Short mmCIF file of C-alpha atoms (C1' of nucleotides) in Angstrom, two decimals:
data_model
loop_
_atom_site.label_atom_id
_atom_site.label_comp_id
_atom_site.label_asym_id
_atom_site.label_seq_id
_atom_site.Cartn_x
_atom_site.Cartn_y
_atom_site.Cartn_z
CA MET O 1 12.43 29.77 -14.08
CA LYS O 2 13.68 27.79 -10.39
CA PRO O 3 13.10 28.94 -7.75
CA ASN O 4 15.73 31.84 -6.63
CA LEU O 5 16.85 30.07 -3.01
CA ALA O 6 19.25 32.91 -1.93
CA GLU O 7 16.78 35.03 -0.95
CA PRO O 8 14.37 32.29 1.06
CA ILE O 9 17.09 30.80 2.89
CA LEU O 10 17.89 33.97 4.74
CA LEU O 11 14.26 35.02 4.91
CA MET O 12 13.37 31.60 6.60
CA GLY O 13 16.81 31.62 8.58
CA SER O 14 17.86 28.57 6.26
CA ASP O 15 15.81 25.43 8.31
CA MET O 16 13.49 24.82 5.02
CA VAL O 17 14.63 22.82 2.16
CA TRP O 18 13.22 23.44 -1.56
CA ILE O 19 12.54 20.44 -4.17
CA ASP O 20 12.16 22.26 -7.31
CA ALA O 21 10.69 19.65 -10.29
CA GLY O 22 13.69 19.57 -12.29
CA ALA O 23 14.27 18.19 -15.86
CA SER O 24 13.01 14.31 -15.18
CA GLY O 25 9.25 15.42 -16.05
CA PRO O 26 8.72 16.11 -19.86
CA ALA O 27 8.79 19.91 -21.52
CA VAL O 28 5.89 21.62 -19.98
CA GLU O 29 4.03 23.33 -23.48
CA ASP O 30 1.57 25.96 -23.12
CA GLU O 31 -0.88 24.32 -25.07
CA PRO O 32 -3.14 23.51 -22.86
CA LEU O 33 -3.71 19.46 -23.11
CA THR O 34 -7.13 17.11 -22.25
CA ILE O 35 -6.90 14.98 -19.27
CA SER O 36 -5.77 11.59 -21.51
CA GLN O 37 -3.25 14.21 -22.86
CA MET O 38 -1.91 15.28 -19.83
CA ALA O 39 -2.32 11.88 -18.92
CA GLU O 40 -0.14 10.00 -21.26
CA LYS O 41 2.51 13.50 -21.11
CA PHE O 42 2.94 12.69 -17.73
CA GLY O 43 3.12 8.43 -17.46
CA VAL O 44 0.28 8.44 -15.71
CA THR O 45 -3.33 7.37 -16.17
CA PRO O 46 -6.17 9.79 -15.96
CA ARG O 47 -7.78 8.50 -12.75
CA THR O 48 -4.64 9.23 -11.10
CA LEU O 49 -5.26 13.40 -12.13
CA ARG O 50 -8.96 12.42 -11.10
CA PHE O 51 -7.65 11.56 -7.48
CA TYR O 52 -5.12 14.32 -6.62
CA GLU O 53 -7.55 16.93 -8.31
CA SER O 54 -10.07 15.30 -5.07
CA LYS O 55 -7.66 15.32 -2.76
CA GLY O 56 -7.12 19.08 -3.21
CA LEU O 57 -3.67 18.63 -5.87
CA LEU O 58 -4.28 20.04 -8.70
CA ALA O 59 -6.98 22.07 -9.83
CA PRO O 60 -7.48 22.27 -13.64
CA ALA O 61 -10.52 24.60 -15.28
CA ARG O 62 -12.77 23.15 -17.14
CA GLN O 63 -13.94 23.88 -20.87
CA GLY O 64 -17.32 22.67 -20.59
CA ARG O 65 -17.97 19.94 -18.03
CA SER O 66 -14.23 18.81 -19.58
CA ARG O 67 -11.26 19.45 -17.95
CA ILE O 68 -8.41 21.67 -19.41
CA TYR O 69 -4.38 21.30 -18.31
CA ARG O 70 -2.99 24.90 -18.71
CA ARG O 71 1.14 25.71 -18.01
CA ASP O 72 0.72 26.16 -14.01
CA ASP O 73 -1.17 22.79 -13.59
CA GLN O 74 1.34 20.58 -15.70
CA HIS O 75 4.11 22.01 -13.62
CA HIS O 76 2.17 21.32 -10.73
CA LEU O 77 2.04 17.72 -11.47
CA ALA O 78 5.77 17.62 -12.48
CA LEU O 79 6.27 18.77 -8.42
CA ILE O 80 3.47 16.41 -7.03
CA LEU O 81 5.28 13.33 -9.34
CA LYS O 82 8.25 14.71 -7.91
CA GLY O 83 7.18 14.07 -4.27
CA ARG O 84 5.87 10.34 -5.20
CA LYS O 85 8.89 9.09 -6.51
CA LEU O 86 11.21 10.71 -3.13
CA GLY O 87 8.85 9.05 -1.32
CA PHE O 88 6.43 11.76 0.11
CA THR O 89 2.84 10.60 0.11
CA ILE O 90 0.15 12.04 -0.48
CA SER O 91 -0.70 14.47 2.34
CA GLU O 92 3.02 15.11 2.74
CA ILE O 93 3.31 16.84 -0.86
CA SER O 94 -0.48 18.36 -0.26
CA GLN O 95 0.98 20.07 2.99
CA MET O 96 4.66 20.83 0.65
CA ILE O 97 2.94 22.93 -1.44
CA ALA O 98 0.42 24.56 0.84
CA SER O 99 3.30 26.18 2.92
CA GLU O 100 4.17 27.56 -0.70
CA HIS O 101 1.39 29.64 -0.23
CA GLY O 102 3.30 33.30 -1.02
CA ARG O 103 3.31 32.18 -4.21
CA ALA O 104 0.58 33.00 -6.85
CA SER O 105 1.72 29.47 -8.55
CA PRO O 106 3.89 26.69 -6.16
CA GLN O 107 7.32 26.32 -7.66
CA ALA O 108 8.81 23.84 -5.81
CA LEU O 109 8.43 21.54 -2.32
CA LYS O 110 8.81 23.17 0.72
CA MET O 111 9.78 21.47 3.83
CA THR O 112 11.60 21.72 6.55
CA ARG O 113 15.13 20.39 7.02
CA GLU O 114 14.14 18.13 9.94
CA LYS O 115 11.23 16.68 8.02
CA CYS O 116 13.75 16.43 4.83
CA ARG O 117 16.37 14.37 7.80
CA GLU O 118 13.33 11.71 8.65
CA GLN O 119 12.74 11.08 5.03
CA ILE O 120 16.22 10.15 3.96
CA GLU O 121 16.19 7.93 6.96
CA LEU O 122 12.78 6.24 6.19
CA LEU O 123 14.60 5.63 3.31
CA GLU O 124 17.65 3.99 4.34
CA ARG O 125 15.37 1.79 6.46
CA GLN O 126 13.75 0.44 3.08
CA VAL O 127 17.39 -0.12 1.07
CA ARG O 128 18.52 -1.98 4.34
CA GLU O 129 15.81 -4.06 4.33
CA THR O 130 15.10 -4.58 0.71
CA THR O 131 18.94 -5.23 0.57
CA GLU O 132 19.00 -7.68 3.05
CA ALA O 133 16.23 -9.47 1.97
CA LEU O 134 17.88 -9.56 -2.07
CA VAL O 135 20.84 -11.02 -0.40
CA GLU O 136 18.75 -14.22 0.72
CA LEU O 137 16.67 -14.24 -2.71
CA ARG O 138 20.04 -14.62 -4.46
CA ARG O 139 21.76 -16.57 -2.34
CA LEU O 140 18.66 -19.36 -2.56
CA HIS O 141 18.30 -18.38 -6.46
CA THR O 142 21.89 -19.52 -6.85
CA THR O 143 22.66 -22.41 -3.99
CA LEU O 144 19.78 -24.67 -5.65
CA SER O 145 20.74 -23.39 -9.73
CA ARG O 146 22.72 -26.37 -10.36
CA PRO O 147 20.68 -30.00 -10.83
CA MET U 1 13.61 -30.06 10.86
CA LYS U 2 14.92 -28.22 8.01
CA PRO U 3 13.05 -29.74 4.86
CA ASN U 4 14.96 -32.51 3.08
CA LEU U 5 16.23 -30.37 -0.31
CA ALA U 6 17.79 -33.41 -2.04
CA GLU U 7 15.15 -35.74 -2.73
CA PRO U 8 12.65 -33.02 -3.49
CA ILE U 9 15.20 -31.93 -6.09
CA LEU U 10 15.51 -34.73 -7.91
CA LEU U 11 11.63 -35.34 -8.37
CA MET U 12 10.32 -31.57 -9.14
CA GLY U 13 13.31 -31.48 -11.78
CA SER U 14 15.42 -28.91 -9.58
CA ASP U 15 12.99 -25.77 -11.41
CA MET U 16 11.73 -25.67 -7.34
CA VAL U 17 13.31 -23.51 -4.54
CA TRP U 18 12.65 -23.49 -0.71
CA ILE U 19 12.65 -21.04 1.74
CA ASP U 20 12.65 -21.98 5.33
CA ALA U 21 11.67 -19.54 8.23
CA GLY U 22 15.49 -20.15 9.78
CA ALA U 23 16.80 -18.65 12.75
CA SER U 24 15.64 -15.10 11.85
CA GLY U 25 12.57 -16.07 14.04
CA PRO U 26 11.68 -16.36 18.25
CA ALA U 27 12.21 -19.83 19.22
CA VAL U 28 8.86 -22.48 18.90
CA GLU U 29 7.98 -23.53 22.28
CA ASP U 30 5.73 -26.18 22.60
CA GLU U 31 3.77 -24.28 24.77
CA PRO U 32 0.82 -23.02 23.35
CA LEU U 33 -0.26 -19.78 22.90
CA THR U 34 -2.67 -17.01 23.82
CA ILE U 35 -3.93 -15.01 20.26
CA SER U 36 -2.17 -11.94 22.24
CA GLN U 37 0.89 -13.99 23.18
CA MET U 38 1.44 -15.64 20.03
CA ALA U 39 1.48 -12.03 18.56
CA GLU U 40 3.56 -10.26 21.09
CA LYS U 41 6.27 -13.25 21.01
CA PHE U 42 6.32 -12.76 16.71
CA GLY U 43 5.89 -8.50 16.31
CA VAL U 44 2.51 -8.51 15.25
CA THR U 45 -1.23 -7.69 16.18
CA PRO U 46 -4.20 -9.43 16.99
CA ARG U 47 -5.53 -8.09 14.36
CA THR U 48 -3.01 -9.15 11.85
CA LEU U 49 -3.17 -13.19 13.10
CA ARG U 50 -6.86 -12.71 12.77
CA PHE U 51 -5.97 -11.33 9.32
CA TYR U 52 -4.20 -14.31 8.03
CA GLU U 53 -6.69 -16.71 9.18
CA SER U 54 -9.07 -14.83 7.15
CA LYS U 55 -7.13 -15.33 4.21
CA GLY U 56 -6.36 -18.90 4.78
CA LEU U 57 -2.86 -18.47 6.08
CA LEU U 58 -3.41 -19.65 9.59
CA ALA U 59 -6.23 -21.67 10.99
CA PRO U 60 -5.31 -22.44 14.76
CA ALA U 61 -7.39 -24.30 16.72
CA ARG U 62 -10.33 -23.33 19.56
CA GLN U 63 -10.57 -23.37 23.38
CA GLY U 64 -14.08 -22.23 23.61
CA ARG U 65 -13.88 -19.88 21.31
CA SER U 66 -10.78 -18.23 21.32
CA ARG U 67 -8.08 -19.65 19.74
CA ILE U 68 -4.93 -21.59 20.80
CA TYR U 69 -2.02 -21.15 18.98
CA ARG U 70 0.82 -24.63 19.44
CA ARG U 71 3.88 -25.51 17.87
CA ASP U 72 2.14 -25.95 14.16
CA ASP U 73 0.76 -22.60 14.05
CA GLN U 74 4.30 -21.14 15.69
CA HIS U 75 6.28 -22.46 12.36
CA HIS U 76 3.70 -22.17 9.92
CA LEU U 77 3.78 -18.49 11.03
CA ALA U 78 6.91 -18.06 11.45
CA LEU U 79 7.27 -19.10 7.11
CA ILE U 80 4.45 -16.31 6.48
CA LEU U 81 6.75 -13.63 8.60
CA LYS U 82 9.49 -14.69 5.94
CA GLY U 83 7.46 -14.00 2.73
CA ARG U 84 6.83 -10.94 4.29
CA LYS U 85 10.75 -10.18 4.73
CA LEU U 86 11.39 -11.45 1.61
CA GLY U 87 8.47 -8.69 -0.12
CA PHE U 88 6.22 -11.63 -1.20
CA THR U 89 2.20 -11.07 -1.51
CA ILE U 90 -0.27 -12.33 1.10
CA SER U 91 -2.09 -14.42 -2.14
CA GLU U 92 1.67 -15.26 -3.34
CA ILE U 93 2.87 -16.23 0.24
CA SER U 94 -0.78 -18.23 0.44
CA GLN U 95 0.19 -19.94 -3.32
CA MET U 96 3.74 -21.18 -2.00
CA ILE U 97 2.18 -23.19 0.76
CA ALA U 98 -0.56 -24.04 -1.12
CA SER U 99 1.72 -26.06 -3.20
CA GLU U 100 3.51 -27.60 -0.01
CA HIS U 101 0.35 -30.08 -0.24
CA GLY U 102 2.37 -33.11 -0.19
CA ARG U 103 2.95 -33.21 3.81
CA ALA U 104 1.50 -32.27 7.01
CA SER U 105 2.37 -28.72 7.54
CA PRO U 106 4.59 -27.02 5.34
CA GLN U 107 7.69 -26.11 6.64
CA ALA U 108 9.06 -24.21 3.75
CA LEU U 109 8.10 -21.76 0.84
CA LYS U 110 8.09 -23.42 -2.52
CA MET U 111 8.36 -21.70 -5.64
CA THR U 112 9.91 -21.98 -9.05
CA ARG U 113 12.76 -20.79 -9.70
CA GLU U 114 11.03 -18.16 -12.33
CA LYS U 115 9.13 -16.85 -10.06
CA CYS U 116 12.48 -16.48 -7.36
CA ARG U 117 14.01 -14.21 -9.96
CA GLU U 118 11.20 -12.10 -10.88
CA GLN U 119 11.47 -11.43 -7.31
CA ILE U 120 15.28 -10.58 -7.48
CA GLU U 121 14.18 -8.20 -10.20
CA LEU U 122 11.63 -6.60 -8.91
CA LEU U 123 13.16 -5.66 -5.61
CA GLU U 124 16.45 -4.65 -7.33
CA ARG U 125 14.06 -2.19 -9.02
CA GLN U 126 13.17 -1.14 -5.62
CA VAL U 127 16.48 -0.48 -4.54
CA ARG U 128 17.52 1.40 -7.73
CA GLU U 129 14.84 3.80 -6.88
CA THR U 130 14.59 4.57 -3.45
CA THR U 131 18.83 4.44 -3.99
CA GLU U 132 18.12 7.42 -6.61
CA ALA U 133 15.65 9.29 -4.35
CA LEU U 134 18.04 9.43 -1.83
CA VAL U 135 21.41 10.58 -3.50
CA GLU U 136 18.76 13.48 -4.55
CA LEU U 137 17.81 14.11 -0.77
CA ARG U 138 21.08 13.88 0.75
CA ARG U 139 21.88 16.08 -1.80
CA LEU U 140 19.30 19.40 -0.71
CA HIS U 141 19.88 18.44 2.71
CA THR U 142 23.47 18.91 2.61
CA THR U 143 24.30 21.81 -0.04
CA LEU U 144 21.66 23.73 2.48
CA SER U 145 22.99 22.76 5.51
CA ARG U 146 25.14 25.83 6.25
CA PRO U 147 23.35 29.70 6.56
"C1'" DT S 1 -26.51 6.76 -35.64
"C1'" DT S 2 -22.01 4.75 -34.88
"C1'" DG S 3 -17.08 6.69 -32.31
"C1'" DC S 4 -14.69 8.63 -29.25
"C1'" DT S 5 -13.65 11.14 -25.39
"C1'" DC S 6 -15.54 13.39 -21.26
"C1'" DC S 7 -17.43 12.87 -17.07
"C1'" DT S 8 -19.43 11.31 -11.73
"C1'" DC S 9 -20.69 7.83 -9.03
"C1'" DA S 10 -19.27 3.66 -6.59
"C1'" DC S 11 -17.25 -0.67 -6.00
"C1'" DG S 12 -12.92 -3.37 -5.40
"C1'" DT S 13 -7.07 -4.04 -3.94
"C1'" DC S 14 -3.83 -4.55 -0.12
"C1'" DA S 15 -2.83 -5.59 4.58
"C1'" DC S 16 -3.94 -4.26 7.76
"C1'" DG S 17 -5.88 0.17 12.25
"C1'" DT S 18 -9.16 1.19 14.75
"C1'" DG S 19 -13.68 1.43 17.20
"C1'" DA S 20 -18.69 -0.61 18.84
"C1'" DG S 21 -21.01 -3.70 21.12
"C1'" DG S 22 -20.40 -7.84 23.02
"C1'" DT S 23 -19.02 -12.77 26.44
"C1'" DG S 24 -16.79 -15.79 29.69
"C1'" DG S 25 -13.71 -16.19 33.47
"C1'" DC S 26 -10.63 -15.16 37.84
"C1'" DT V 1 -19.43 -5.93 40.37
"C1'" DT V 2 -15.34 -4.56 38.55
"C1'" DG V 3 -10.94 -6.26 35.28
"C1'" DC V 4 -8.99 -8.05 31.44
"C1'" DT V 5 -8.68 -11.30 27.32
"C1'" DC V 6 -10.57 -12.72 23.73
"C1'" DC V 7 -14.25 -12.52 20.19
"C1'" DT V 8 -16.77 -10.70 15.75
"C1'" DC V 9 -18.94 -7.26 12.55
"C1'" DA V 10 -17.85 -3.24 10.21
"C1'" DC V 11 -15.90 1.00 8.00
"C1'" DG V 12 -11.65 3.05 7.60
"C1'" DT V 13 -6.55 4.20 5.50
"C1'" DC V 14 -3.69 4.46 1.17
"C1'" DA V 15 -3.15 5.29 -4.06
"C1'" DC V 16 -5.05 4.43 -6.69
"C1'" DG V 17 -7.80 0.82 -10.77
"C1'" DT V 18 -12.58 -0.52 -12.51
"C1'" DG V 19 -16.12 -1.08 -14.24
"C1'" DA V 20 -21.35 1.34 -15.08
"C1'" DG V 21 -24.33 4.28 -17.00
"C1'" DG V 22 -24.22 8.47 -19.12
"C1'" DT V 23 -23.34 13.08 -21.91
"C1'" DG V 24 -20.91 16.10 -26.01
"C1'" DG V 25 -19.11 16.95 -30.16
"C1'" DC V 26 -17.15 15.31 -34.85
#
DNA sequence: TTGCTCCTCACGTCACGTGAGGTGGC
DNA sequence: TTGCTCCTCACGTCACGTGAGGTGGC
């Protein structure tokens, strides 16, 4: 069920990048899940699921007042968590999902290649700065290591 | 005016690490500075200086109602910003400065070697995760690069 | 009736950003 | 009087954490 990359590239002029959830997350099941089951399965808290819903990123059905998460919701959450791992904000993920409105249920995060490049530069800067900090901390730790 | 490392090591059993501000920041001057001068000099906003003061990290004198930042305040801010660059939180920096209470004005951030090691592990994890994200983003960007 | 899971407010956290409205000295 | 810089609230942002108080079904 991976997105068909060939066709959209032709349609969109190859200026878009699709990110699917890959096999990084847990296997999606047909069994509908309660909020606590869903949370445990994906390694988040129930609060996180309610928060994503309040931001319009999830829209699980209800059984009475309780939320129930089906296949599509699970795919959807996998996509959101993928976006978070790649360092995008909630509102960026929201836009990347929204630009997939051509489909019934989004199967990928869609972004411009320009946006992708910007994100790469952002993360590269983070790695540089954190690595510099590490160099200094390691130096402090080891040079003062022997009494 | 670097801290004397030899004596404290003997006193404290060598289980402490000192971090001085080094030469990373701007040169400290004798001229007292206004808040906007101080902010510009260190590349932060006036709001940041007021925030640090509200957290007890800075305590500039007043000229009327206006804050004035002297030598010690400048050294102090350099230390705080050093701590931030190394990825410590405000409250951690606050503790590291507080444990320097033996001195009139703190000239270094003091921490246990254990704490230093924990910080190294934290930053190492960050670098690992961000690097993984970068690998994926670069792959997406380049494989979809040719129309 | 007791537990369990679910729910909805709603305030707290972190490190500031961002006006709103007011004061002092050239 | 106008500008400029300073000030103090105090709410906003980001991605949730953390109770508080209440409901439904075994």
